[in-house]
Amino acid sequence: MAAPAARSRSDDPVVRGVLLVVAMAAVMWVVEIADQIGGGRLDAYGIEPREIDGLDGVVFAPFLHAGFDHLIGNTIPFVLLGFAIALGGIARVATVTVIVALVGGLGTWLVAPANTVHIGASGIVFGYAAYLVARGIYSRSVMQIVLGAVVLAVWGTTLLRGLVPEDGISWQGHLFGAIGGVLAARLLHRRAVRAGTGGPAALSHV
């Protein structure tokens, strides 16, 4: 009887969503360890605004960090906010991550200053936070509104400070990551409505 139960847990979309978040965080740590060993060479693969060669940074940048302090500062909110989204299953957290990464990365590539390189998962963190807040607004679910309020209470000040232009801080990545989160919430809400599950009661569990 133990084997079927194990298979059932591994097939649970929520468990798989949580594992996806953990796997992404683990990749960040492996990459940073390799980068430290290699003398920081991997950081050159971040987003380089308006450089064609810098477009691949849209994919690589969230996994690159300027040292372990930077990585630790991003890992904690990334995992906590990612777990909150993963409660809706692996498809939801994967979709939100892709939308946030694309909007945040491309927005940074388009408007950030030339001759700069942008790295770090903070754009994804801002996107996750914005998604959780916007999701409650769109769904009007009490549970999701409360969760969004908790996100604002815990990280609201940090999020606002992250949008203030400051040398060495990619506020563009933060801003467009947050825009990506709102867009993801809107798109997923509209898809749920079209599927006939868009009412507050139907969405309260995600």
mmCIF file of C-alpha atoms in Angstrom:
data_model
loop_
_atom_site.group_PDB
_atom_site.id
_atom_site.type_symbol
_atom_site.label_atom_id
_atom_site.label_comp_id
_atom_site.label_asym_id
_atom_site.label_seq_id
_atom_site.Cartn_x
_atom_site.Cartn_y
_atom_site.Cartn_z
ATOM 1 C CA MET A 1 0.000 0.000 0.000
ATOM 2 C CA ALA A 2 2.972 2.366 0.539
ATOM 3 C CA ALA A 3 4.035 2.513 -3.121
ATOM 4 C CA PRO A 4 0.706 3.823 -4.523
ATOM 5 C CA ALA A 5 0.606 6.504 -1.812
ATOM 6 C CA ALA A 6 4.107 7.659 -2.780
ATOM 7 C CA ARG A 7 3.141 7.833 -6.430
ATOM 8 C CA SER A 8 0.033 9.810 -5.523
ATOM 9 C CA ARG A 9 2.028 12.408 -3.581
ATOM 10 C CA SER A 10 4.576 12.799 -6.370
ATOM 11 C CA ASP A 11 1.777 13.377 -8.865
ATOM 12 C CA ASP A 12 0.157 16.082 -6.723
ATOM 13 C CA PRO A 13 0.311 19.370 -8.716
ATOM 14 C CA VAL A 14 0.932 21.340 -5.519
ATOM 15 C CA VAL A 15 3.871 19.130 -4.526
ATOM 16 C CA ARG A 16 5.275 19.403 -8.026
ATOM 17 C CA GLY A 17 4.843 23.167 -7.935
ATOM 18 C CA VAL A 18 6.720 23.391 -4.641
ATOM 19 C CA LEU A 19 9.477 21.165 -6.032
ATOM 20 C CA LEU A 20 9.770 23.421 -9.086
ATOM 21 C CA VAL A 21 10.310 26.455 -6.845
ATOM 22 C CA VAL A 22 12.883 24.554 -4.783
ATOM 23 C CA ALA A 23 14.629 23.380 -7.962
ATOM 24 C CA MET A 24 14.877 26.943 -9.335
ATOM 25 C CA ALA A 25 16.313 28.174 -6.027
ATOM 26 C CA ALA A 26 18.771 25.270 -6.000
ATOM 27 C CA VAL A 27 19.947 26.165 -9.509
ATOM 28 C CA MET A 28 20.607 29.736 -8.312
ATOM 29 C CA TRP A 29 22.843 28.409 -5.554
ATOM 30 C CA VAL A 30 24.695 25.967 -7.790
ATOM 31 C CA VAL A 31 25.288 28.703 -10.360
ATOM 32 C CA GLU A 32 26.540 31.165 -7.717
ATOM 33 C CA ILE A 33 28.932 28.594 -6.257
ATOM 34 C CA ALA A 34 30.264 27.905 -9.758
ATOM 35 C CA ASP A 35 30.495 31.655 -10.391
ATOM 36 C CA GLN A 36 32.487 32.209 -7.204
ATOM 37 C CA ILE A 37 34.870 29.440 -8.152
ATOM 38 C CA GLY A 38 35.214 30.903 -11.642
ATOM 39 C CA GLY A 39 35.936 34.419 -10.429
ATOM 40 C CA GLY A 40 32.554 35.949 -11.237
ATOM 41 C CA ARG A 41 32.739 35.325 -14.965
ATOM 42 C CA LEU A 42 29.165 34.063 -15.252
ATOM 43 C CA ASP A 43 27.759 37.455 -14.271
ATOM 44 C CA ALA A 44 28.612 38.675 -17.765
ATOM 45 C CA TYR A 45 25.672 36.610 -19.035
ATOM 46 C CA GLY A 46 23.103 38.944 -17.493
ATOM 47 C CA ILE A 47 20.807 41.288 -19.394
ATOM 48 C CA GLU A 48 22.694 43.845 -21.493
ATOM 49 C CA PRO A 49 20.220 46.551 -22.564
ATOM 50 C CA ARG A 50 19.678 46.860 -26.310
ATOM 51 C CA GLU A 51 22.523 44.475 -27.121
ATOM 52 C CA ILE A 52 21.426 41.483 -29.180
ATOM 53 C CA ASP A 53 23.986 39.331 -27.383
ATOM 54 C CA GLY A 54 22.456 40.487 -24.114
ATOM 55 C CA LEU A 55 19.010 39.097 -24.866
ATOM 56 C CA ASP A 56 19.958 35.651 -23.570
ATOM 57 C CA GLY A 57 20.240 37.337 -20.193
ATOM 58 C CA VAL A 58 16.446 37.343 -20.048
ATOM 59 C CA VAL A 59 16.786 33.611 -19.361
ATOM 60 C CA PHE A 60 20.058 33.573 -17.441
ATOM 61 C CA ALA A 61 19.829 36.728 -15.293
ATOM 62 C CA PRO A 62 17.424 35.381 -12.607
ATOM 63 C CA PHE A 63 19.942 32.637 -11.797
ATOM 64 C CA LEU A 64 22.947 34.980 -11.513
ATOM 65 C CA HIS A 65 23.822 36.999 -8.405
ATOM 66 C CA ALA A 66 26.513 39.416 -7.267
ATOM 67 C CA GLY A 67 27.682 37.321 -4.334
ATOM 68 C CA PHE A 68 26.062 35.264 -1.614
ATOM 69 C CA ASP A 69 24.555 38.232 0.236
ATOM 70 C CA HIS A 70 22.650 39.167 -2.912
ATOM 71 C CA LEU A 71 21.610 35.550 -3.400
ATOM 72 C CA ILE A 72 20.420 35.064 0.187
ATOM 73 C CA GLY A 73 18.431 38.295 0.038
ATOM 74 C CA ASN A 74 16.588 37.003 -3.018
ATOM 75 C CA THR A 75 16.270 33.337 -2.080
ATOM 76 C CA ILE A 76 14.105 33.809 1.015
ATOM 77 C CA PRO A 77 11.292 35.871 -0.598
ATOM 78 C CA PHE A 78 11.596 33.883 -3.829
ATOM 79 C CA VAL A 79 10.919 30.614 -2.029
ATOM 80 C CA LEU A 80 8.183 31.933 0.286
ATOM 81 C CA LEU A 81 6.278 33.787 -2.429
ATOM 82 C CA GLY A 82 6.882 30.948 -4.873
ATOM 83 C CA PHE A 83 5.389 28.450 -2.414
ATOM 84 C CA ALA A 84 2.286 30.643 -2.072
ATOM 85 C CA ILE A 85 1.808 30.593 -5.843
ATOM 86 C CA ALA A 86 2.633 26.867 -6.032
ATOM 87 C CA LEU A 87 -0.478 26.146 -3.950
ATOM 88 C CA GLY A 88 -2.267 26.579 -7.275
ATOM 89 C CA GLY A 89 -0.190 23.788 -8.822
ATOM 90 C CA ILE A 90 2.901 23.447 -10.968
ATOM 91 C CA ALA A 91 1.243 24.845 -14.098
ATOM 92 C CA ARG A 92 0.333 28.062 -12.295
ATOM 93 C CA VAL A 93 3.736 28.732 -10.764
ATOM 94 C CA ALA A 94 5.476 27.845 -14.032
ATOM 95 C CA THR A 95 3.200 30.141 -16.052
ATOM 96 C CA VAL A 96 3.598 33.054 -13.649
ATOM 97 C CA THR A 97 7.386 32.600 -13.618
ATOM 98 C CA VAL A 98 7.654 32.567 -17.411
ATOM 99 C CA ILE A 99 5.437 35.643 -17.853
ATOM 100 C CA VAL A 100 7.277 37.587 -15.149
ATOM 101 C CA ALA A 101 10.697 36.603 -16.488
ATOM 102 C CA LEU A 102 9.816 37.583 -20.064
ATOM 103 C CA VAL A 103 8.116 40.886 -19.237
ATOM 104 C CA GLY A 104 10.686 41.817 -16.614
ATOM 105 C CA GLY A 105 13.648 40.788 -18.721
ATOM 106 C CA LEU A 106 12.513 42.334 -21.982
ATOM 107 C CA GLY A 107 11.405 45.525 -20.250
ATOM 108 C CA THR A 108 14.816 45.843 -18.632
ATOM 109 C CA TRP A 109 16.531 45.142 -21.953
ATOM 110 C CA LEU A 110 14.519 47.908 -23.618
ATOM 111 C CA VAL A 111 14.749 50.771 -21.103
ATOM 112 C CA ALA A 112 17.719 50.215 -18.768
ATOM 113 C CA PRO A 113 20.849 52.296 -19.362
ATOM 114 C CA ALA A 114 23.332 51.134 -21.979
ATOM 115 C CA ASN A 115 26.635 49.565 -20.930
ATOM 116 C CA THR A 116 25.129 47.946 -17.852
ATOM 117 C CA VAL A 117 24.538 44.305 -16.941
ATOM 118 C CA HIS A 118 21.473 43.294 -14.919
ATOM 119 C CA ILE A 119 21.435 40.121 -12.831
ATOM 120 C CA GLY A 120 19.458 38.626 -9.956
ATOM 121 C CA ALA A 121 16.112 37.048 -9.141
ATOM 122 C CA SER A 122 14.669 40.189 -7.551
ATOM 123 C CA GLY A 123 12.651 40.915 -10.696
ATOM 124 C CA ILE A 124 10.990 37.522 -10.270
ATOM 125 C CA VAL A 125 10.419 38.262 -6.580
ATOM 126 C CA PHE A 126 8.725 41.570 -7.443
ATOM 127 C CA GLY A 127 6.645 39.753 -10.044
ATOM 128 C CA TYR A 128 5.572 37.066 -7.589
ATOM 129 C CA ALA A 129 4.565 39.682 -5.011
ATOM 130 C CA ALA A 130 2.655 41.765 -7.557
ATOM 131 C CA TYR A 131 0.907 38.629 -8.830
ATOM 132 C CA LEU A 132 -0.288 37.645 -5.361
ATOM 133 C CA VAL A 133 -1.632 41.130 -4.672
ATOM 134 C CA ALA A 134 -3.272 41.547 -8.093
ATOM 135 C CA ARG A 135 -4.757 38.040 -8.007
ATOM 136 C CA GLY A 136 -6.811 38.919 -4.955
ATOM 137 C CA ILE A 137 -8.050 42.113 -6.600
ATOM 138 C CA TYR A 138 -9.119 40.307 -9.764
ATOM 139 C CA SER A 139 -10.681 37.257 -8.094
ATOM 140 C CA ARG A 140 -12.248 39.107 -5.152
ATOM 141 C CA SER A 141 -11.593 36.005 -3.108
ATOM 142 C CA VAL A 142 -11.344 36.775 0.608
ATOM 143 C CA MET A 143 -8.497 34.289 1.091
ATOM 144 C CA GLN A 144 -6.506 35.721 -1.797
ATOM 145 C CA ILE A 145 -7.143 39.314 -0.733
ATOM 146 C CA VAL A 146 -5.889 38.461 2.768
ATOM 147 C CA LEU A 147 -2.793 36.793 1.301
ATOM 148 C CA GLY A 148 -2.140 39.847 -0.860
ATOM 149 C CA ALA A 149 -2.498 42.078 2.193
ATOM 150 C CA VAL A 150 0.017 39.935 4.084
ATOM 151 C CA VAL A 151 2.464 40.235 1.179
ATOM 152 C CA LEU A 152 2.091 44.023 1.263
ATOM 153 C CA ALA A 153 2.474 44.140 5.033
ATOM 154 C CA VAL A 154 5.657 42.066 5.020
ATOM 155 C CA TRP A 155 7.337 43.236 1.821
ATOM 156 C CA GLY A 156 5.506 46.439 0.892
ATOM 157 C CA THR A 157 8.197 48.842 2.103
ATOM 158 C CA THR A 158 10.951 46.800 0.476
ATOM 159 C CA LEU A 159 9.037 46.675 -2.786
ATOM 160 C CA LEU A 160 8.534 50.434 -2.833
ATOM 161 C CA ARG A 161 12.199 51.085 -2.028
ATOM 162 C CA GLY A 162 13.201 48.736 -4.832
ATOM 163 C CA LEU A 163 11.463 51.005 -7.342
ATOM 164 C CA VAL A 164 13.520 54.054 -6.368
ATOM 165 C CA PRO A 165 16.352 54.709 -8.855
ATOM 166 C CA GLU A 166 19.670 53.900 -7.187
ATOM 167 C CA ASP A 167 23.136 53.139 -8.516
ATOM 168 C CA GLY A 168 23.816 49.424 -8.631
ATOM 169 C CA ILE A 169 20.138 48.500 -8.251
ATOM 170 C CA SER A 170 18.099 47.402 -11.264
ATOM 171 C CA TRP A 171 14.906 49.267 -10.482
ATOM 172 C CA GLN A 172 13.923 48.628 -14.107
ATOM 173 C CA GLY A 173 13.990 44.886 -13.438
ATOM 174 C CA HIS A 174 11.900 45.400 -10.307
ATOM 175 C CA LEU A 175 9.366 47.594 -12.101
ATOM 176 C CA PHE A 176 8.901 45.401 -15.147
ATOM 177 C CA GLY A 177 8.929 42.258 -13.017
ATOM 178 C CA ALA A 178 6.018 43.716 -11.042
ATOM 179 C CA ILE A 179 4.235 44.631 -14.284
ATOM 180 C CA GLY A 180 4.727 41.042 -15.404
ATOM 181 C CA GLY A 181 3.154 39.803 -12.172
ATOM 182 C CA VAL A 182 0.070 41.969 -12.643
ATOM 183 C CA LEU A 183 -0.177 40.831 -16.265
ATOM 184 C CA ALA A 184 0.102 37.189 -15.207
ATOM 185 C CA ALA A 185 -2.691 37.659 -12.663
ATOM 186 C CA ARG A 186 -4.893 39.278 -15.292
ATOM 187 C CA LEU A 187 -4.254 36.639 -17.946
ATOM 188 C CA LEU A 188 -4.784 33.692 -15.599
ATOM 189 C CA HIS A 189 -7.938 35.261 -14.181
ATOM 190 C CA ARG A 190 -9.375 35.781 -17.663
ATOM 191 C CA ARG A 191 -8.535 32.192 -18.575
ATOM 192 C CA ALA A 192 -10.288 30.959 -15.441
ATOM 193 C CA VAL A 193 -13.360 33.067 -16.237
ATOM 194 C CA ARG A 194 -13.510 31.706 -19.787
ATOM 195 C CA ALA A 195 -13.243 28.186 -18.377
ATOM 196 C CA GLY A 196 -16.182 28.906 -16.093
ATOM 197 C CA THR A 197 -14.197 28.819 -12.840
ATOM 198 C CA GLY A 198 -13.654 32.515 -12.376
ATOM 199 C CA GLY A 199 -15.974 33.158 -9.434
ATOM 200 C CA PRO A 200 -14.510 34.068 -6.069
ATOM 201 C CA ALA A 201 -15.577 30.763 -4.497
ATOM 202 C CA ALA A 202 -14.071 28.725 -7.341
ATOM 203 C CA LEU A 203 -10.716 30.481 -7.117
ATOM 204 C CA SER A 204 -10.400 30.652 -3.345
ATOM 205 C CA HIS A 205 -8.271 27.510 -3.190
ATOM 206 C CA VAL A 206 -5.512 28.580 -5.629
#
